[in-house]
PDB file of N, CA and C in Angstrom:
ATOM      1  N   MET A  83     118.933 158.558 145.155  1.00  0.00           N
ATOM      2  CA  MET A  83     117.958 159.437 144.538  1.00  0.00           C
ATOM      3  C   MET A  83     116.966 159.635 145.321  1.00  0.00           C
ATOM      4  N   LYS A  84     116.622 158.677 146.196  1.00  0.00           N
ATOM      5  CA  LYS A  84     115.437 158.903 147.169  1.00  0.00           C
ATOM      6  C   LYS A  84     115.520 159.965 148.016  1.00  0.00           C
ATOM      7  N   GLU A  85     116.783 160.363 148.506  1.00  0.00           N
ATOM      8  CA  GLU A  85     116.904 161.548 149.366  1.00  0.00           C
ATOM      9  C   GLU A  85     116.827 163.064 148.631  1.00  0.00           C
ATOM     10  N   MET A  86     116.760 162.748 147.244  1.00  0.00           N
ATOM     11  CA  MET A  86     116.639 164.052 146.400  1.00  0.00           C
ATOM     12  C   MET A  86     115.130 164.445 146.431  1.00  0.00           C
ATOM     13  N   PRO A  87     114.870 165.888 146.463  1.00  0.00           N
ATOM     14  CA  PRO A  87     113.465 166.197 146.094  1.00  0.00           C
ATOM     15  C   PRO A  87     112.862 165.570 144.889  1.00  0.00           C
ATOM     16  N   VAL A  88     111.634 165.472 145.026  1.00  0.00           N
ATOM     17  CA  VAL A  88     110.966 164.720 143.829  1.00  0.00           C
ATOM     18  C   VAL A  88     111.062 165.491 142.555  1.00  0.00           C
ATOM     19  N   SER A  89     111.094 166.991 142.630  1.00  0.00           N
ATOM     20  CA  SER A  89     111.253 167.967 141.437  1.00  0.00           C
ATOM     21  C   SER A  89     112.420 167.727 140.991  1.00  0.00           C
ATOM     22  N   GLU A  90     113.604 167.056 141.699  1.00  0.00           N
ATOM     23  CA  GLU A  90     114.979 167.025 140.997  1.00  0.00           C
ATOM     24  C   GLU A  90     115.362 165.779 140.594  1.00  0.00           C
ATOM     25  N   ARG A  91     114.391 164.716 140.760  1.00  0.00           N
ATOM     26  CA  ARG A  91     114.729 163.385 140.178  1.00  0.00           C
ATOM     27  C   ARG A  91     114.386 163.371 138.799  1.00  0.00           C
ATOM     28  N   PRO A  92     115.071 162.702 137.979  1.00  0.00           N
ATOM     29  CA  PRO A  92     115.060 162.806 136.499  1.00  0.00           C
ATOM     30  C   PRO A  92     113.713 162.214 135.883  1.00  0.00           C
ATOM     31  N   TYR A  93     113.313 161.133 136.526  1.00  0.00           N
ATOM     32  CA  TYR A  93     111.977 160.526 135.890  1.00  0.00           C
ATOM     33  C   TYR A  93     110.876 161.483 136.415  1.00  0.00           C
ATOM     34  N   GLU A  94     110.773 161.908 137.493  1.00  0.00           N
ATOM     35  CA  GLU A  94     109.832 162.721 137.940  1.00  0.00           C
ATOM     36  C   GLU A  94     109.753 164.136 137.349  1.00  0.00           C
ATOM     37  N   LYS A  95     111.052 164.672 137.085  1.00  0.00           N
ATOM     38  CA  LYS A  95     111.075 165.883 136.470  1.00  0.00           C
ATOM     39  C   LYS A  95     110.524 165.823 135.063  1.00  0.00           C
ATOM     40  N   LEU A  96     111.066 164.749 134.357  1.00  0.00           N
ATOM     41  CA  LEU A  96     110.453 164.580 133.060  1.00  0.00           C
ATOM     42  C   LEU A  96     108.905 164.631 133.121  1.00  0.00           C
ATOM     43  N   GLU A  97     108.234 163.905 133.991  1.00  0.00           N
ATOM     44  CA  GLU A  97     106.824 163.690 134.014  1.00  0.00           C
ATOM     45  C   GLU A  97     106.217 165.177 134.354  1.00  0.00           C
ATOM     46  N   LEU A  98     106.929 165.736 135.284  1.00  0.00           N
ATOM     47  CA  LEU A  98     106.317 167.068 135.722  1.00  0.00           C
ATOM     48  C   LEU A  98     106.510 168.349 134.741  1.00  0.00           C
ATOM     49  N   PHE A  99     107.707 168.342 134.197  1.00  0.00           N
ATOM     50  CA  PHE A  99     108.094 169.362 133.373  1.00  0.00           C
ATOM     51  C   PHE A  99     108.527 169.156 131.992  1.00  0.00           C
ATOM     52  N   GLY A 100     108.408 167.929 131.614  1.00  0.00           N
ATOM     53  CA  GLY A 100     108.757 167.538 130.071  1.00  0.00           C
ATOM     54  C   GLY A 100     110.387 167.457 129.871  1.00  0.00           C
ATOM     55  N   GLU A 101     110.635 166.865 128.797  1.00  0.00           N
ATOM     56  CA  GLU A 101     111.988 166.446 128.384  1.00  0.00           C
ATOM     57  C   GLU A 101     112.923 167.897 128.116  1.00  0.00           C
ATOM     58  N   LYS A 102     112.295 168.962 127.681  1.00  0.00           N
ATOM     59  CA  LYS A 102     112.943 170.163 127.517  1.00  0.00           C
ATOM     60  C   LYS A 102     113.625 170.716 128.831  1.00  0.00           C
ATOM     61  N   SER A 103     113.024 170.282 129.898  1.00  0.00           N
ATOM     62  CA  SER A 103     113.490 170.844 131.252  1.00  0.00           C
ATOM     63  C   SER A 103     114.697 169.897 131.711  1.00  0.00           C
ATOM     64  N   LEU A 104     115.128 168.952 131.154  1.00  0.00           N
ATOM     65  CA  LEU A 104     116.065 168.111 131.656  1.00  0.00           C
ATOM     66  C   LEU A 104     117.532 168.372 131.011  1.00  0.00           C
ATOM     67  N   THR A 105     118.424 168.181 131.760  1.00  0.00           N
ATOM     68  CA  THR A 105     119.929 168.317 131.315  1.00  0.00           C
ATOM     69  C   THR A 105     120.279 167.139 130.454  1.00  0.00           C
ATOM     70  N   ASN A 106     121.193 167.254 129.746  1.00  0.00           N
ATOM     71  CA  ASN A 106     121.873 165.923 129.235  1.00  0.00           C
ATOM     72  C   ASN A 106     122.145 164.813 130.122  1.00  0.00           C
ATOM     73  N   ALA A 107     122.722 165.216 131.275  1.00  0.00           N
ATOM     74  CA  ALA A 107     122.909 164.281 132.374  1.00  0.00           C
ATOM     75  C   ALA A 107     121.791 163.472 132.784  1.00  0.00           C
ATOM     76  N   GLU A 108     120.732 164.293 133.028  1.00  0.00           N
ATOM     77  CA  GLU A 108     119.489 163.850 133.363  1.00  0.00           C
ATOM     78  C   GLU A 108     118.871 162.801 132.422  1.00  0.00           C
ATOM     79  N   LEU A 109     118.881 163.186 131.201  1.00  0.00           N
ATOM     80  CA  LEU A 109     118.428 162.251 130.205  1.00  0.00           C
ATOM     81  C   LEU A 109     119.252 161.022 130.051  1.00  0.00           C
ATOM     82  N   ILE A 110     120.608 161.090 130.252  1.00  0.00           N
ATOM     83  CA  ILE A 110     121.319 159.861 130.250  1.00  0.00           C
ATOM     84  C   ILE A 110     121.067 159.087 131.392  1.00  0.00           C
ATOM     85  N   ALA A 111     120.838 159.576 132.511  1.00  0.00           N
ATOM     86  CA  ALA A 111     120.596 158.961 133.829  1.00  0.00           C
ATOM     87  C   ALA A 111     119.127 158.133 133.517  1.00  0.00           C
ATOM     88  N   ILE A 112     118.313 158.838 132.882  1.00  0.00           N
ATOM     89  CA  ILE A 112     117.135 157.902 132.616  1.00  0.00           C
ATOM     90  C   ILE A 112     117.413 156.652 131.747  1.00  0.00           C
ATOM     91  N   ILE A 113     118.196 156.944 130.856  1.00  0.00           N
ATOM     92  CA  ILE A 113     118.616 155.969 129.881  1.00  0.00           C
ATOM     93  C   ILE A 113     119.347 154.663 130.689  1.00  0.00           C
ATOM     94  N   LEU A 114     120.224 155.183 131.516  1.00  0.00           N
ATOM     95  CA  LEU A 114     120.896 154.143 132.356  1.00  0.00           C
ATOM     96  C   LEU A 114     120.153 153.497 133.428  1.00  0.00           C
ATOM     97  N   LYS A 115     119.176 154.082 133.925  1.00  0.00           N
ATOM     98  CA  LYS A 115     118.176 153.621 134.879  1.00  0.00           C
ATOM     99  C   LYS A 115     118.939 153.502 136.401  1.00  0.00           C
ATOM    100  N   THR A 116     120.045 152.881 136.566  1.00  0.00           N
ATOM    101  CA  THR A 116     120.605 152.603 137.946  1.00  0.00           C
ATOM    102  C   THR A 116     122.180 153.100 137.853  1.00  0.00           C
ATOM    103  N   GLY A 117     122.622 153.468 138.996  1.00  0.00           N
ATOM    104  CA  GLY A 117     124.063 153.755 139.231  1.00  0.00           C
ATOM    105  C   GLY A 117     124.761 152.411 139.863  1.00  0.00           C
ATOM    106  N   THR A 118     125.599 152.688 140.524  1.00  0.00           N
ATOM    107  CA  THR A 118     126.425 151.623 141.166  1.00  0.00           C
ATOM    108  C   THR A 118     126.509 151.901 142.887  1.00  0.00           C
ATOM    109  N   LYS A 119     127.090 150.993 143.546  1.00  0.00           N
ATOM    110  CA  LYS A 119     127.271 151.314 144.845  1.00  0.00           C
ATOM    111  C   LYS A 119     128.104 152.565 145.285  1.00  0.00           C
ATOM    112  N   LYS A 120     128.821 152.830 144.319  1.00  0.00           N
ATOM    113  CA  LYS A 120     129.898 153.952 144.464  1.00  0.00           C
ATOM    114  C   LYS A 120     129.256 155.306 143.937  1.00  0.00           C
ATOM    115  N   PHE A 121     128.539 155.107 142.845  1.00  0.00           N
ATOM    116  CA  PHE A 121     128.046 156.219 142.149  1.00  0.00           C
ATOM    117  C   PHE A 121     126.560 156.369 141.853  1.00  0.00           C
ATOM    118  N   SER A 122     125.880 157.338 142.056  1.00  0.00           N
ATOM    119  CA  SER A 122     124.336 157.476 141.811  1.00  0.00           C
ATOM    120  C   SER A 122     124.307 157.620 140.228  1.00  0.00           C
ATOM    121  N   VAL A 123     123.256 157.168 139.764  1.00  0.00           N
ATOM    122  CA  VAL A 123     123.037 157.298 138.291  1.00  0.00           C
ATOM    123  C   VAL A 123     123.327 158.660 137.621  1.00  0.00           C
ATOM    124  N   LYS A 124     123.008 159.735 138.280  1.00  0.00           N
ATOM    125  CA  LYS A 124     123.468 160.977 138.034  1.00  0.00           C
ATOM    126  C   LYS A 124     124.839 161.271 137.941  1.00  0.00           C
ATOM    127  N   GLU A 125     125.480 160.695 138.826  1.00  0.00           N
ATOM    128  CA  GLU A 125     127.012 160.750 138.964  1.00  0.00           C
ATOM    129  C   GLU A 125     127.736 160.009 137.729  1.00  0.00           C
ATOM    130  N   VAL A 126     127.100 158.831 137.481  1.00  0.00           N
ATOM    131  CA  VAL A 126     127.661 158.045 136.262  1.00  0.00           C
ATOM    132  C   VAL A 126     127.331 158.784 135.024  1.00  0.00           C
ATOM    133  N   ALA A 127     126.195 159.327 134.815  1.00  0.00           N
ATOM    134  CA  ALA A 127     125.731 160.274 133.589  1.00  0.00           C
ATOM    135  C   ALA A 127     126.883 161.357 133.555  1.00  0.00           C
ATOM    136  N   ASN A 128     127.037 162.174 134.678  1.00  0.00           N
ATOM    137  CA  ASN A 128     127.982 163.131 134.619  1.00  0.00           C
ATOM    138  C   ASN A 128     129.399 162.828 134.325  1.00  0.00           C
ATOM    139  N   ASN A 129     129.772 161.670 134.880  1.00  0.00           N
ATOM    140  CA  ASN A 129     131.100 160.969 134.594  1.00  0.00           C
ATOM    141  C   ASN A 129     131.292 160.725 133.099  1.00  0.00           C
ATOM    142  N   LEU A 130     130.273 160.097 132.550  1.00  0.00           N
ATOM    143  CA  LEU A 130     130.268 159.885 131.109  1.00  0.00           C
ATOM    144  C   LEU A 130     130.329 161.171 130.286  1.00  0.00           C
ATOM    145  N   LEU A 131     129.547 162.208 130.640  1.00  0.00           N
ATOM    146  CA  LEU A 131     129.648 163.448 129.916  1.00  0.00           C
ATOM    147  C   LEU A 131     131.044 164.084 130.114  1.00  0.00           C
ATOM    148  N   SER A 132     131.763 163.914 131.345  1.00  0.00           N
ATOM    149  CA  SER A 132     132.963 164.481 131.365  1.00  0.00           C
ATOM    150  C   SER A 132     134.173 163.928 130.536  1.00  0.00           C
ATOM    151  N   GLU A 133     133.816 162.407 130.470  1.00  0.00           N
ATOM    152  CA  GLU A 133     134.730 161.742 129.712  1.00  0.00           C
ATOM    153  C   GLU A 133     134.699 161.963 128.183  1.00  0.00           C
ATOM    154  N   ILE A 134     133.440 162.096 127.652  1.00  0.00           N
ATOM    155  CA  ILE A 134     133.259 162.302 126.191  1.00  0.00           C
ATOM    156  C   ILE A 134     133.424 163.878 125.721  1.00  0.00           C
ATOM    157  N   LYS A 135     133.393 164.656 126.801  1.00  0.00           N
ATOM    158  CA  LYS A 135     133.600 166.149 126.560  1.00  0.00           C
ATOM    159  C   LYS A 135     132.504 166.832 125.970  1.00  0.00           C
ATOM    160  N   ASN A 136     131.860 166.223 125.076  1.00  0.00           N
ATOM    161  CA  ASN A 136     130.608 166.943 124.325  1.00  0.00           C
ATOM    162  C   ASN A 136     129.601 165.920 124.055  1.00  0.00           C
ATOM    163  N   ILE A 137     128.407 166.090 124.298  1.00  0.00           N
ATOM    164  CA  ILE A 137     127.287 165.227 123.915  1.00  0.00           C
ATOM    165  C   ILE A 137     127.266 164.830 122.574  1.00  0.00           C
ATOM    166  N   ASN A 138     127.646 165.392 121.459  1.00  0.00           N
ATOM    167  CA  ASN A 138     127.783 165.044 120.145  1.00  0.00           C
ATOM    168  C   ASN A 138     128.772 164.017 119.923  1.00  0.00           C
ATOM    169  N   ASN A 139     129.772 163.806 120.858  1.00  0.00           N
ATOM    170  CA  ASN A 139     130.612 162.826 120.813  1.00  0.00           C
ATOM    171  C   ASN A 139     130.106 161.316 121.134  1.00  0.00           C
ATOM    172  N   LEU A 140     129.131 161.502 121.776  1.00  0.00           N
ATOM    173  CA  LEU A 140     128.552 160.190 122.310  1.00  0.00           C
ATOM    174  C   LEU A 140     128.272 159.189 121.093  1.00  0.00           C
ATOM    175  N   LYS A 141     127.758 159.534 120.006  1.00  0.00           N
ATOM    176  CA  LYS A 141     127.453 158.546 119.030  1.00  0.00           C
ATOM    177  C   LYS A 141     128.715 158.095 118.365  1.00  0.00           C
ATOM    178  N   GLU A 142     129.773 158.461 118.647  1.00  0.00           N
ATOM    179  CA  GLU A 142     131.094 158.133 118.104  1.00  0.00           C
ATOM    180  C   GLU A 142     131.905 157.056 119.074  1.00  0.00           C
ATOM    181  N   CYS A 143     131.299 157.031 120.087  1.00  0.00           N
ATOM    182  CA  CYS A 143     132.131 156.317 121.326  1.00  0.00           C
ATOM    183  C   CYS A 143     131.709 154.859 120.978  1.00  0.00           C
ATOM    184  N   SER A 144     132.897 154.050 121.155  1.00  0.00           N
ATOM    185  CA  SER A 144     132.683 152.570 120.980  1.00  0.00           C
ATOM    186  C   SER A 144     132.337 151.978 122.197  1.00  0.00           C
ATOM    187  N   ILE A 145     131.723 150.716 122.291  1.00  0.00           N
ATOM    188  CA  ILE A 145     131.271 150.127 123.526  1.00  0.00           C
ATOM    189  C   ILE A 145     132.532 149.867 124.332  1.00  0.00           C
ATOM    190  N   ASN A 146     133.588 149.563 123.909  1.00  0.00           N
ATOM    191  CA  ASN A 146     134.655 149.495 124.743  1.00  0.00           C
ATOM    192  C   ASN A 146     135.149 150.506 125.397  1.00  0.00           C
ATOM    193  N   ASN A 147     134.963 151.726 124.723  1.00  0.00           N
ATOM    194  CA  ASN A 147     135.243 153.048 125.311  1.00  0.00           C
ATOM    195  C   ASN A 147     134.254 153.216 126.545  1.00  0.00           C
ATOM    196  N   LEU A 148     133.096 153.144 126.269  1.00  0.00           N
ATOM    197  CA  LEU A 148     132.059 153.536 127.166  1.00  0.00           C
ATOM    198  C   LEU A 148     132.123 152.502 128.405  1.00  0.00           C
ATOM    199  N   THR A 149     132.401 151.285 128.195  1.00  0.00           N
ATOM    200  CA  THR A 149     132.459 150.372 129.474  1.00  0.00           C
ATOM    201  C   THR A 149     133.575 150.616 130.341  1.00  0.00           C
ATOM    202  N   LYS A 150     134.537 151.414 129.992  1.00  0.00           N
ATOM    203  CA  LYS A 150     135.669 151.759 130.673  1.00  0.00           C
ATOM    204  C   LYS A 150     135.187 152.886 131.747  1.00  0.00           C
ATOM    205  N   ILE A 151     134.005 153.384 131.608  1.00  0.00           N
ATOM    206  CA  ILE A 151     133.495 154.274 132.569  1.00  0.00           C
ATOM    207  C   ILE A 151     132.707 153.504 133.671  1.00  0.00           C
ATOM    208  N   ASP A 152     133.215 153.808 134.951  1.00  0.00           N
ATOM    209  CA  ASP A 152     132.483 152.949 136.093  1.00  0.00           C
ATOM    210  C   ASP A 152     131.060 153.414 136.023  1.00  0.00           C
ATOM    211  N   GLY A 153     130.289 152.147 136.034  1.00  0.00           N
ATOM    212  CA  GLY A 153     128.810 152.231 136.149  1.00  0.00           C
ATOM    213  C   GLY A 153     128.129 152.031 134.672  1.00  0.00           C
ATOM    214  N   ILE A 154     128.939 151.892 133.707  1.00  0.00           N
ATOM    215  CA  ILE A 154     128.423 151.484 132.317  1.00  0.00           C
ATOM    216  C   ILE A 154     128.639 150.158 131.958  1.00  0.00           C
TER     217      ILE A 154
END
């Protein structure tokens, strides 16, 4: 994340432009806080969204299903 421009980092973007400027992946990245050695937190968030297909499906995911995603 440090190599990203400040205006593209989720926390900084939230502070600068407000929550409505963030994508679902960026909001999830803020909640997750960190990625892994393999994936940045934004990549983990995008992988999560790809897996669940729709943000509305997130509330129906079990912990077991979520933890199958690398980085969660």
